[in-house]
């Protein structure tokens, strides 16, 4: 049955969820406090880069509404999704101010009883607090349930329609709300997926635990890659061999590289660690996951220094090309991008010039926006002047321009544009043929035949 759904927050999760729910035939109103985002959406533009999203917005135009007004947005809603972000506080805890602000607005503007679906990643116990905040403002009845999100940026639409599971967390007395949500997702819960119906607090923990184990897999393989390197083993072969064990799984996060970034893993790992400390139940393994991820930056920097030293190039004189700035391919998101951290350490150690190419993200815009730059270099003109972006030409032309007289190319984000580089042509342009592959895309054989020296993350 068609439902009237309101989504609070049009970030990467809220917007994709809203648009996909409209694609399922529901009437969806997306509410956001950002005038700029809503203006774009009303004009049919997506405020974020997510493959397939603009087409889906256009296709479902008649079922989608966008507004900055809670009163307008909540009109007639059967289901209200909270999908606002929960950034880290300096202590590592999740900052819930946007969640509670949304809850208060919902309470103040509610005209009929409603189901509140919490999609934001929130610490255990938050759902109950949200219910209290709303009920303080209204005498309408709300059922607060948790339905954590497992979409990956860049593949979010595919993930929405092909979930591994739909987790619904609700306490006794909210059976009707659970049934409504099950009905909503029935067309996407295909033969491979399952509903996990559990209590509110467990659902909240499932989300943190899932992101944390994936992050831990990454740190495990990253640490192992250093041992592989020492003993002459190719870590990609090890991962291939591991993934066929169904207890580990073909989709396991075992690609060694620069480490995990983005708006989810770093913040969620931090929040779960903080909860463990608060509850006097420390998560030692997860604390190491975080530390290993930080160390990947130093390890990458060592490789960069070493390759240049071996080529008799002074690090401080080198022309460096950085491929990729977003935290992973197919997104414009640079939040906690490991590339930024690598750029910071390069600058801190005296790098002279870094030329940065990304198919979607512009370094000049990032510098202008400041928000996601490492703190040390924010507003630091002397350092920022060493970063060079490209505004003209297509990506291939930009690569050619950047590689001319370069000493080193670093592959930081494995965008499709960077996974089949023409090394014969690049080599002819470069002053020194050094390549550091921080995403393990290339083999030594492929590069050495063009005279390149390659360093990677634990590949032979
Ligand atoms: C992650 C989860 O995968 C989603 O299930 C979850 O819904 C989302 O967080 C969220 O909490 O909202 P996302 O951050 O979009 O999704 O990106 P991932 O594809 O999970 O990658 C995260 C980071 O790990 C990236 O920096 C990526 O480069 C890195 N990574 C991933 C590796 O270094 N190795 C791998 O094998 C996999």
GROMACS .gro file of C-alpha atoms and ligand atoms in nm:
model
  497
    1UNK     CA    1   0.000   0.000   0.000
    2UNK     CA    2   0.127   0.348  -0.087
    3UNK     CA    3   0.254   0.531   0.219
    4UNK     CA    4   0.315   0.896   0.296
    5UNK     CA    5   0.670   0.919   0.417
    6UNK     CA    6   0.870   1.213   0.545
    7UNK     CA    7   1.248   1.201   0.558
    8UNK     CA    8   1.429   1.444   0.784
    9UNK     CA    9   1.776   1.512   0.645
   10UNK     CA   10   1.881   1.499   0.280
   11UNK     CA   11   2.240   1.380   0.326
   12UNK     CA   12   2.385   1.075   0.153
   13UNK     CA   13   2.158   0.836   0.345
   14UNK     CA   14   1.838   1.040   0.380
   15UNK     CA   15   1.819   1.149   0.020
   16UNK     CA   16   1.895   0.807  -0.128
   17UNK     CA   17   1.646   0.642   0.109
   18UNK     CA   18   1.375   0.896   0.022
   19UNK     CA   19   1.425   0.871  -0.351
   20UNK     CA   20   1.435   0.490  -0.343
   21UNK     CA   21   1.118   0.475  -0.129
   22UNK     CA   22   0.951   0.696  -0.392
   23UNK     CA   23   1.072   0.453  -0.659
   24UNK     CA   24   0.885   0.183  -0.465
   25UNK     CA   25   0.566   0.385  -0.520
   26UNK     CA   26   0.540   0.589  -0.199
   27UNK     CA   27   0.482   0.961  -0.164
   28UNK     CA   28   0.794   1.105  -0.006
   29UNK     CA   29   0.865   1.449   0.136
   30UNK     CA   30   1.226   1.530   0.215
   31UNK     CA   31   1.287   1.797   0.478
   32UNK     CA   32   1.621   1.970   0.529
   33UNK     CA   33   1.715   2.289   0.709
   34UNK     CA   34   1.958   2.380   0.429
   35UNK     CA   35   1.784   2.624   0.191
   36UNK     CA   36   2.060   2.564  -0.061
   37UNK     CA   37   2.008   2.187  -0.077
   38UNK     CA   38   1.629   2.215  -0.099
   39UNK     CA   39   1.655   2.476  -0.373
   40UNK     CA   40   1.874   2.244  -0.579
   41UNK     CA   41   1.642   1.950  -0.522
   42UNK     CA   42   1.336   2.154  -0.621
   43UNK     CA   43   1.521   2.231  -0.946
   44UNK     CA   44   1.571   1.860  -1.001
   45UNK     CA   45   1.943   1.870  -0.913
   46UNK     CA   46   2.110   1.637  -0.666
   47UNK     CA   47   2.319   1.818  -0.401
   48UNK     CA   48   2.548   1.511  -0.377
   49UNK     CA   49   2.727   1.297  -0.632
   50UNK     CA   50   2.576   0.950  -0.620
   51UNK     CA   51   2.563   0.745  -0.941
   52UNK     CA   52   2.205   0.699  -1.069
   53UNK     CA   53   2.050   0.941  -0.820
   54UNK     CA   54   1.966   1.234  -1.055
   55UNK     CA   55   1.792   0.993  -1.295
   56UNK     CA   56   1.588   0.842  -1.010
   57UNK     CA   57   1.492   1.187  -0.879
   58UNK     CA   58   1.371   1.284  -1.228
   59UNK     CA   59   1.182   0.956  -1.272
   60UNK     CA   60   0.996   0.997  -0.942
   61UNK     CA   61   0.933   1.370  -0.967
   62UNK     CA   62   0.559   1.335  -0.913
   63UNK     CA   63   0.604   1.140  -0.589
   64UNK     CA   64   0.880   1.355  -0.437
   65UNK     CA   65   0.849   1.683  -0.250
   66UNK     CA   66   1.126   1.892  -0.094
   67UNK     CA   67   1.087   2.153   0.178
   68UNK     CA   68   1.268   2.332   0.459
   69UNK     CA   69   0.946   2.350   0.662
   70UNK     CA   70   0.873   2.081   0.919
   71UNK     CA   71   0.508   2.184   0.934
   72UNK     CA   72   0.469   2.136   0.559
   73UNK     CA   73   0.690   1.828   0.550
   74UNK     CA   74   0.506   1.639   0.825
   75UNK     CA   75   0.159   1.702   0.687
   76UNK     CA   76  -0.018   1.368   0.661
   77UNK     CA   77   0.294   1.156   0.720
   78UNK     CA   78   0.239   0.792   0.828
   79UNK     CA   79   0.610   0.731   0.863
   80UNK     CA   80   0.876   0.982   0.960
   81UNK     CA   81   1.242   0.891   0.905
   82UNK     CA   82   1.515   1.064   1.100
   83UNK     CA   83   1.825   1.059   0.881
   84UNK     CA   84   2.037   1.343   1.010
   85UNK     CA   85   2.409   1.305   1.070
   86UNK     CA   86   2.569   1.219   1.402
   87UNK     CA   87   2.923   1.360   1.384
   88UNK     CA   88   3.193   1.292   1.642
   89UNK     CA   89   3.238   1.510   1.948
   90UNK     CA   90   3.602   1.577   2.045
   91UNK     CA   91   3.566   1.290   2.296
   92UNK     CA   92   3.479   1.049   2.014
   93UNK     CA   93   3.117   1.016   2.131
   94UNK     CA   94   2.840   1.067   1.874
   95UNK     CA   95   2.702   1.419   1.881
   96UNK     CA   96   2.325   1.381   1.894
   97UNK     CA   97   2.227   1.746   1.875
   98UNK     CA   98   2.085   1.715   1.521
   99UNK     CA   99   1.887   1.403   1.614
  100UNK     CA  100   1.728   1.568   1.918
  101UNK     CA  101   1.664   1.891   1.728
  102UNK     CA  102   1.480   1.689   1.461
  103UNK     CA  103   1.286   1.502   1.732
  104UNK     CA  104   1.178   1.829   1.894
  105UNK     CA  105   1.063   1.971   1.560
  106UNK     CA  106   0.869   1.651   1.490
  107UNK     CA  107   0.696   1.677   1.829
  108UNK     CA  108   0.610   2.041   1.773
  109UNK     CA  109   0.466   1.987   1.426
  110UNK     CA  110   0.294   1.651   1.450
  111UNK     CA  111  -0.078   1.657   1.365
  112UNK     CA  112  -0.152   1.283   1.360
  113UNK     CA  113  -0.013   0.969   1.527
  114UNK     CA  114   0.297   0.847   1.343
  115UNK     CA  115   0.574   0.591   1.325
  116UNK     CA  116   0.921   0.737   1.371
  117UNK     CA  117   1.193   0.539   1.197
  118UNK     CA  118   1.542   0.618   1.313
  119UNK     CA  119   1.801   0.577   1.035
  120UNK     CA  120   2.072   0.792   1.189
  121UNK     CA  121   2.356   0.593   1.347
  122UNK     CA  122   2.300   0.645   1.718
  123UNK     CA  123   2.436   0.499   2.041
  124UNK     CA  124   2.237   0.238   2.227
  125UNK     CA  125   1.948   0.398   2.415
  126UNK     CA  126   1.902   0.696   2.183
  127UNK     CA  127   1.573   0.569   2.035
  128UNK     CA  128   1.414   0.578   2.378
  129UNK     CA  129   1.542   0.933   2.435
  130UNK     CA  130   1.406   1.042   2.096
  131UNK     CA  131   1.064   0.908   2.193
  132UNK     CA  132   1.073   1.111   2.517
  133UNK     CA  133   1.178   1.430   2.334
  134UNK     CA  134   0.891   1.394   2.088
  135UNK     CA  135   0.627   1.297   2.345
  136UNK     CA  136   0.723   1.598   2.558
  137UNK     CA  137   0.604   1.822   2.274
  138UNK     CA  138   0.288   1.642   2.160
  139UNK     CA  139  -0.010   1.440   2.276
  140UNK     CA  140  -0.015   1.249   1.947
  141UNK     CA  141   0.111   0.892   1.983
  142UNK     CA  142   0.445   0.797   1.828
  143UNK     CA  143   0.614   0.461   1.785
  144UNK     CA  144   0.990   0.504   1.765
  145UNK     CA  145   1.164   0.217   1.590
  146UNK     CA  146   1.517   0.170   1.463
  147UNK     CA  147   1.596   0.067   1.107
  148UNK     CA  148   1.972   0.112   1.068
  149UNK     CA  149   2.114   0.182   0.727
  150UNK     CA  150   2.375  -0.028   0.549
  151UNK     CA  151   2.408   0.163   0.219
  152UNK     CA  152   2.755   0.232   0.083
  153UNK     CA  153   2.819   0.566  -0.079
  154UNK     CA  154   2.876   0.528  -0.451
  155UNK     CA  155   2.668   0.209  -0.459
  156UNK     CA  156   2.381   0.330  -0.245
  157UNK     CA  157   2.099   0.275  -0.492
  158UNK     CA  158   2.211  -0.078  -0.571
  159UNK     CA  159   2.243  -0.148  -0.198
  160UNK     CA  160   1.895  -0.012  -0.125
  161UNK     CA  161   1.738  -0.256  -0.369
  162UNK     CA  162   1.970  -0.548  -0.284
  163UNK     CA  163   2.007  -0.544   0.095
  164UNK     CA  164   2.173  -0.825   0.287
  165UNK     CA  165   1.911  -0.770   0.559
  166UNK     CA  166   1.656  -0.523   0.688
  167UNK     CA  167   1.701  -0.474   1.061
  168UNK     CA  168   1.397  -0.350   1.251
  169UNK     CA  169   1.436  -0.272   1.619
  170UNK     CA  170   1.121  -0.214   1.821
  171UNK     CA  171   1.010  -0.282   2.173
  172UNK     CA  172   0.697  -0.469   2.280
  173UNK     CA  173   0.384  -0.269   2.205
  174UNK     CA  174   0.508  -0.147   1.867
  175UNK     CA  175   0.410  -0.455   1.665
  176UNK     CA  176   0.191  -0.248   1.430
  177UNK     CA  177   0.485  -0.024   1.343
  178UNK     CA  178   0.701  -0.330   1.272
  179UNK     CA  179   0.434  -0.473   1.044
  180UNK     CA  180   0.410  -0.141   0.856
  181UNK     CA  181   0.786  -0.130   0.801
  182UNK     CA  182   0.797  -0.493   0.691
  183UNK     CA  183   0.526  -0.417   0.438
  184UNK     CA  184   0.723  -0.115   0.314
  185UNK     CA  185   1.035  -0.318   0.242
  186UNK     CA  186   0.866  -0.635   0.117
  187UNK     CA  187   0.964  -0.571  -0.247
  188UNK     CA  188   1.333  -0.531  -0.169
  189UNK     CA  189   1.363  -0.821   0.070
  190UNK     CA  190   1.432  -1.069  -0.206
  191UNK     CA  191   1.521  -1.433  -0.170
  192UNK     CA  192   1.873  -1.348  -0.041
  193UNK     CA  193   1.771  -1.099   0.226
  194UNK     CA  194   1.603  -1.143   0.560
  195UNK     CA  195   1.426  -0.931   0.816
  196UNK     CA  196   1.596  -0.915   1.151
  197UNK     CA  197   1.330  -0.815   1.400
  198UNK     CA  198   1.476  -0.728   1.735
  199UNK     CA  199   1.447  -0.481   2.020
  200UNK     CA  200   1.532  -0.114   1.979
  201UNK     CA  201   1.865  -0.119   2.162
  202UNK     CA  202   1.993  -0.429   1.982
  203UNK     CA  203   1.919  -0.272   1.642
  204UNK     CA  204   2.120   0.034   1.741
  205UNK     CA  205   2.412  -0.187   1.840
  206UNK     CA  206   2.390  -0.397   1.520
  207UNK     CA  207   2.472  -0.090   1.315
  208UNK     CA  208   2.782   0.006   1.515
  209UNK     CA  209   2.896  -0.353   1.538
  210UNK     CA  210   2.861  -0.405   1.162
  211UNK     CA  211   3.064  -0.098   1.069
  212UNK     CA  212   3.320  -0.180   1.337
  213UNK     CA  213   3.382  -0.537   1.220
  214UNK     CA  214   3.421  -0.416   0.860
  215UNK     CA  215   3.669  -0.152   0.974
  216UNK     CA  216   3.849  -0.418   1.178
  217UNK     CA  217   3.878  -0.641   0.872
  218UNK     CA  218   4.045  -0.352   0.690
  219UNK     CA  219   4.291  -0.288   0.972
  220UNK     CA  220   4.361  -0.661   0.999
  221UNK     CA  221   4.454  -0.692   0.633
  222UNK     CA  222   4.646  -0.365   0.638
  223UNK     CA  223   4.859  -0.482   0.928
  224UNK     CA  224   4.903  -0.823   0.768
  225UNK     CA  225   5.014  -0.657   0.442
  226UNK     CA  226   5.327  -0.527   0.615
  227UNK     CA  227   5.417  -0.877   0.729
  228UNK     CA  228   5.341  -1.012   0.380
  229UNK     CA  229   5.584  -0.761   0.239
  230UNK     CA  230   5.860  -0.877   0.475
  231UNK     CA  231   5.813  -1.245   0.396
  232UNK     CA  232   5.761  -1.211   0.021
  233UNK     CA  233   5.389  -1.287   0.007
  234UNK     CA  234   5.127  -1.106  -0.203
  235UNK     CA  235   4.850  -0.989   0.032
  236UNK     CA  236   4.595  -0.978  -0.251
  237UNK     CA  237   4.651  -1.352  -0.303
  238UNK     CA  238   4.604  -1.409   0.070
  239UNK     CA  239   4.276  -1.214   0.066
  240UNK     CA  240   4.160  -1.407  -0.241
  241UNK     CA  241   4.232  -1.731  -0.062
  242UNK     CA  242   4.054  -1.619   0.253
  243UNK     CA  243   3.738  -1.487   0.092
  244UNK     CA  244   3.634  -1.825  -0.050
  245UNK     CA  245   3.580  -1.948   0.303
  246UNK     CA  246   3.212  -1.868   0.352
  247UNK     CA  247   3.274  -1.789   0.717
  248UNK     CA  248   3.490  -1.498   0.596
  249UNK     CA  249   3.297  -1.425   0.276
  250UNK     CA  250   3.351  -1.307  -0.079
  251UNK     CA  251   3.257  -0.947   0.009
  252UNK     CA  252   3.485  -0.928   0.315
  253UNK     CA  253   3.668  -0.597   0.349
  254UNK     CA  254   4.011  -0.738   0.287
  255UNK     CA  255   4.154  -0.496   0.033
  256UNK     CA  256   4.473  -0.364   0.187
  257UNK     CA  257   4.543   0.000   0.119
  258UNK     CA  258   4.563   0.350   0.255
  259UNK     CA  259   4.304   0.268   0.521
  260UNK     CA  260   3.941   0.351   0.580
  261UNK     CA  261   3.792   0.698   0.572
  262UNK     CA  262   3.456   0.856   0.505
  263UNK     CA  263   3.171   0.979   0.715
  264UNK     CA  264   3.092   0.644   0.875
  265UNK     CA  265   3.371   0.404   0.973
  266UNK     CA  266   3.602   0.650   1.153
  267UNK     CA  267   3.319   0.816   1.345
  268UNK     CA  268   3.133   0.494   1.427
  269UNK     CA  269   3.449   0.318   1.544
  270UNK     CA  270   3.525   0.618   1.766
  271UNK     CA  271   3.170   0.626   1.905
  272UNK     CA  272   3.170   0.256   1.994
  273UNK     CA  273   3.512   0.290   2.158
  274UNK     CA  274   3.377   0.587   2.358
  275UNK     CA  275   3.071   0.387   2.466
  276UNK     CA  276   3.295   0.100   2.577
  277UNK     CA  277   3.504   0.338   2.789
  278UNK     CA  278   3.195   0.502   2.937
  279UNK     CA  279   3.051   0.166   3.035
  280UNK     CA  280   3.381   0.040   3.171
  281UNK     CA  281   3.386  -0.233   2.906
  282UNK     CA  282   3.679  -0.127   2.690
  283UNK     CA  283   3.693  -0.249   2.330
  284UNK     CA  284   4.066  -0.315   2.302
  285UNK     CA  285   4.049  -0.474   1.959
  286UNK     CA  286   3.855  -0.180   1.818
  287UNK     CA  287   4.100   0.065   1.974
  288UNK     CA  288   4.375  -0.111   1.777
  289UNK     CA  289   4.162  -0.098   1.461
  290UNK     CA  290   4.162   0.278   1.490
  291UNK     CA  291   4.535   0.300   1.568
  292UNK     CA  292   4.634   0.075   1.277
  293UNK     CA  293   4.426   0.291   1.046
  294UNK     CA  294   4.613   0.602   1.163
  295UNK     CA  295   4.945   0.422   1.116
  296UNK     CA  296   4.863   0.347   0.751
  297UNK     CA  297   4.931   0.712   0.677
  298UNK     CA  298   5.281   0.694   0.825
  299UNK     CA  299   5.345   0.361   0.653
  300UNK     CA  300   5.238   0.515   0.321
  301UNK     CA  301   5.460   0.814   0.382
  302UNK     CA  302   5.759   0.585   0.448
  303UNK     CA  303   5.701   0.414   0.114
  304UNK     CA  304   5.691   0.751  -0.059
  305UNK     CA  305   6.016   0.864   0.103
  306UNK     CA  306   6.182   0.533   0.024
  307UNK     CA  307   6.087   0.519  -0.343
  308UNK     CA  308   6.216   0.873  -0.398
  309UNK     CA  309   6.536   0.802  -0.206
  310UNK     CA  310   6.599   0.492  -0.416
  311UNK     CA  311   6.553   0.707  -0.728
  312UNK     CA  312   6.800   0.962  -0.588
  313UNK     CA  313   6.534   1.229  -0.567
  314UNK     CA  314   6.531   1.465  -0.270
  315UNK     CA  315   6.181   1.440  -0.117
  316UNK     CA  316   6.168   1.817  -0.068
  317UNK     CA  317   6.235   1.882  -0.438
  318UNK     CA  318   5.997   1.625  -0.580
  319UNK     CA  319   5.701   1.703  -0.802
  320UNK     CA  320   5.429   1.475  -0.670
  321UNK     CA  321   5.102   1.380  -0.841
  322UNK     CA  322   4.818   1.254  -0.623
  323UNK     CA  323   4.539   1.057  -0.792
  324UNK     CA  324   4.213   1.072  -0.599
  325UNK     CA  325   4.084   1.292  -0.320
  326UNK     CA  326   3.741   1.154  -0.227
  327UNK     CA  327   3.753   0.893   0.051
  328UNK     CA  328   3.665   0.622  -0.201
  329UNK     CA  329   3.563   0.606  -0.569
  330UNK     CA  330   3.222   0.713  -0.701
  331UNK     CA  331   3.149   0.970  -0.437
  332UNK     CA  332   3.225   1.338  -0.391
  333UNK     CA  333   3.254   1.288  -0.016
  334UNK     CA  334   3.589   1.394   0.130
  335UNK     CA  335   3.499   1.360   0.497
  336UNK     CA  336   3.792   1.198   0.681
  337UNK     CA  337   3.950   1.109   0.348
  338UNK     CA  338   4.279   0.934   0.414
  339UNK     CA  339   4.419   1.123   0.114
  340UNK     CA  340   4.387   1.450   0.301
  341UNK     CA  341   4.578   1.302   0.593
  342UNK     CA  342   4.848   1.183   0.356
  343UNK     CA  343   4.869   1.527   0.194
  344UNK     CA  344   4.904   1.676   0.541
  345UNK     CA  345   5.196   1.453   0.637
  346UNK     CA  346   5.364   1.519   0.301
  347UNK     CA  347   5.337   1.895   0.353
  348UNK     CA  348   5.445   1.870   0.715
  349UNK     CA  349   5.762   1.699   0.601
  350UNK     CA  350   5.843   1.965   0.345
  351UNK     CA  351   5.682   1.852   0.018
  352UNK     CA  352   5.719   2.129  -0.238
  353UNK     CA  353   5.438   2.067  -0.486
  354UNK     CA  354   5.149   1.823  -0.494
  355UNK     CA  355   4.925   1.812  -0.801
  356UNK     CA  356   4.589   1.660  -0.716
  357UNK     CA  357   4.349   1.505  -0.966
  358UNK     CA  358   4.005   1.369  -0.887
  359UNK     CA  359   3.721   1.305  -1.135
  360UNK     CA  360   3.464   1.482  -0.914
  361UNK     CA  361   3.630   1.665  -0.628
  362UNK     CA  362   3.822   1.987  -0.686
  363UNK     CA  363   4.104   2.063  -0.444
  364UNK     CA  364   4.047   2.435  -0.499
  365UNK     CA  365   3.685   2.403  -0.386
  366UNK     CA  366   3.791   2.193  -0.087
  367UNK     CA  367   4.042   2.461   0.011
  368UNK     CA  368   3.774   2.727  -0.028
  369UNK     CA  369   3.521   2.526   0.175
  370UNK     CA  370   3.789   2.448   0.442
  371UNK     CA  371   3.557   2.221   0.643
  372UNK     CA  372   3.713   1.885   0.560
  373UNK     CA  373   4.077   1.992   0.535
  374UNK     CA  374   4.310   1.865   0.808
  375UNK     CA  375   4.308   2.125   1.088
  376UNK     CA  376   4.682   2.202   1.060
  377UNK     CA  377   4.656   2.332   0.703
  378UNK     CA  378   4.321   2.513   0.727
  379UNK     CA  379   4.384   2.874   0.630
  380UNK     CA  380   4.759   2.807   0.615
  381UNK     CA  381   4.828   2.986   0.287
  382UNK     CA  382   5.194   2.889   0.273
  383UNK     CA  383   5.106   2.519   0.286
  384UNK     CA  384   4.792   2.541   0.072
  385UNK     CA  385   4.984   2.718  -0.207
  386UNK     CA  386   5.178   2.395  -0.255
  387UNK     CA  387   4.859   2.215  -0.358
  388UNK     CA  388   4.762   2.239  -0.722
  389UNK     CA  389   4.432   2.144  -0.883
  390UNK     CA  390   4.310   2.128  -1.239
  391UNK     CA  391   4.014   2.307  -1.385
  392UNK     CA  392   4.076   2.267  -1.759
  393UNK     CA  393   4.060   1.964  -1.982
  394UNK     CA  394   3.926   1.616  -1.931
  395UNK     CA  395   4.074   1.381  -1.676
  396UNK     CA  396   4.320   1.222  -1.921
  397UNK     CA  397   4.447   1.564  -2.021
  398UNK     CA  398   4.482   1.657  -1.655
  399UNK     CA  399   4.684   1.341  -1.588
  400UNK     CA  400   4.915   1.422  -1.881
  401UNK     CA  401   4.964   1.778  -1.758
  402UNK     CA  402   5.031   1.671  -1.401
  403UNK     CA  403   5.268   1.388  -1.497
  404UNK     CA  404   5.487   1.613  -1.712
  405UNK     CA  405   5.821   1.641  -1.530
  406UNK     CA  406   5.677   1.467  -1.225
  407UNK     CA  407   5.894   1.247  -1.006
  408UNK     CA  408   5.623   1.042  -0.843
  409UNK     CA  409   5.258   0.944  -0.893
  410UNK     CA  410   5.059   0.827  -0.591
  411UNK     CA  411   4.736   0.636  -0.642
  412UNK     CA  412   4.524   0.721  -0.338
  413UNK     CA  413   4.165   0.655  -0.451
  414UNK     CA  414   4.090   0.382  -0.702
  415UNK     CA  415   3.853   0.574  -0.933
  416UNK     CA  416   3.794   0.391  -1.265
  417UNK     CA  417   3.987   0.667  -1.444
  418UNK     CA  418   4.300   0.565  -1.254
  419UNK     CA  419   4.282   0.187  -1.281
  420UNK     CA  420   4.406   0.147  -1.639
  421UNK     CA  421   4.671   0.414  -1.676
  422UNK     CA  422   4.884   0.420  -1.990
  423UNK     CA  423   5.228   0.376  -1.832
  424UNK     CA  424   5.417   0.389  -2.159
  425UNK     CA  425   5.291   0.741  -2.228
  426UNK     CA  426   5.315   0.853  -1.864
  427UNK     CA  427   5.671   0.728  -1.834
  428UNK     CA  428   5.774   0.933  -2.138
  429UNK     CA  429   5.650   1.249  -1.964
  430UNK     CA  430   5.794   1.197  -1.619
  431UNK     CA  431   6.128   1.308  -1.482
  432UNK     CA  432   6.145   1.001  -1.259
  433UNK     CA  433   5.925   0.697  -1.304
  434UNK     CA  434   5.812   0.632  -0.947
  435UNK     CA  435   5.464   0.502  -0.866
  436UNK     CA  436   5.316   0.436  -0.522
  437UNK     CA  437   4.997   0.233  -0.551
  438UNK     CA  438   4.813   0.268  -0.222
  439UNK     CA  439   4.511   0.069  -0.343
  440UNK     CA  440   4.692  -0.235  -0.482
  441UNK     CA  441   4.559  -0.201  -0.835
  442UNK     CA  442   4.877  -0.262  -1.034
  443UNK     CA  443   5.130  -0.543  -1.048
  444UNK     CA  444   5.507  -0.494  -1.053
  445UNK     CA  445   5.527  -0.672  -1.391
  446UNK     CA  446   5.285  -0.430  -1.555
  447UNK     CA  447   5.486  -0.128  -1.442
  448UNK     CA  448   5.841  -0.251  -1.456
  449UNK     CA  449   5.820  -0.324  -1.825
  450UNK     CA  450   5.772   0.050  -1.875
  451UNK     CA  451   6.069   0.133  -1.656
  452UNK     CA  452   5.865   0.226  -1.346
  453UNK     CA  453   5.955   0.147  -0.987
  454UNK     CA  454   5.645   0.048  -0.789
  455UNK     CA  455   5.566   0.038  -0.420
  456UNK     CA  456   5.231  -0.093  -0.298
  457UNK     CA  457   5.064  -0.229   0.015
  458UNK     CA  458   5.198  -0.579   0.056
  459UNK     CA  459   5.194  -0.700  -0.302
  460UNK     CA  460   5.493  -0.870  -0.452
  461LIG     C1  461   3.003   0.208   0.513
  461LIG     C2  462   2.942   0.068   0.519
  461LIG     O1  463   3.006  -0.017   0.422
  461LIG     C3  464   2.792   0.073   0.490
  461LIG     O2  465   2.736  -0.058   0.506
  461LIG     C4  466   2.726   0.170   0.590
  461LIG     O3  467   2.588   0.184   0.563
  461LIG     C5  468   2.792   0.306   0.580
  461LIG     O4  469   2.934   0.293   0.605
  461LIG     C6  470   2.727   0.396   0.681
  461LIG     O5  471   2.745   0.371   0.801
  461LIG     O6  472   2.647   0.481   0.644
  461LIG     P1  473   3.082   0.375   0.318
  461LIG     O7  474   3.145   0.455   0.427
  461LIG     O8  475   2.999   0.443   0.217
  461LIG     O9  476   2.990   0.258   0.379
  461LIG    O10  477   3.202   0.306   0.237
  461LIG     P2  478   3.273   0.163   0.231
  461LIG    O11  479   3.259   0.110   0.095
  461LIG    O12  480   3.229   0.077   0.343
  461LIG    O13  481   3.426   0.204   0.253
  461LIG     C7  482   3.470   0.266   0.372
  461LIG     C8  483   3.619   0.287   0.369
  461LIG    O14  484   3.687   0.164   0.380
  461LIG     C9  485   3.672   0.353   0.242
  461LIG    O15  486   3.769   0.447   0.275
  461LIG    C10  487   3.733   0.239   0.163
  461LIG    O16  488   3.837   0.278   0.079
  461LIG    C11  489   3.785   0.151   0.276
  461LIG     N1  490   3.798   0.007   0.241
  461LIG    C12  491   3.689  -0.067   0.215
  461LIG    C13  492   3.925  -0.051   0.241
  461LIG    O17  493   4.027   0.014   0.266
  461LIG     N2  494   3.934  -0.185   0.213
  461LIG    C14  495   3.826  -0.261   0.187
  461LIG    O18  496   3.843  -0.384   0.164
  461LIG    C15  497   3.701  -0.200   0.187
   0.00000   0.00000   0.00000
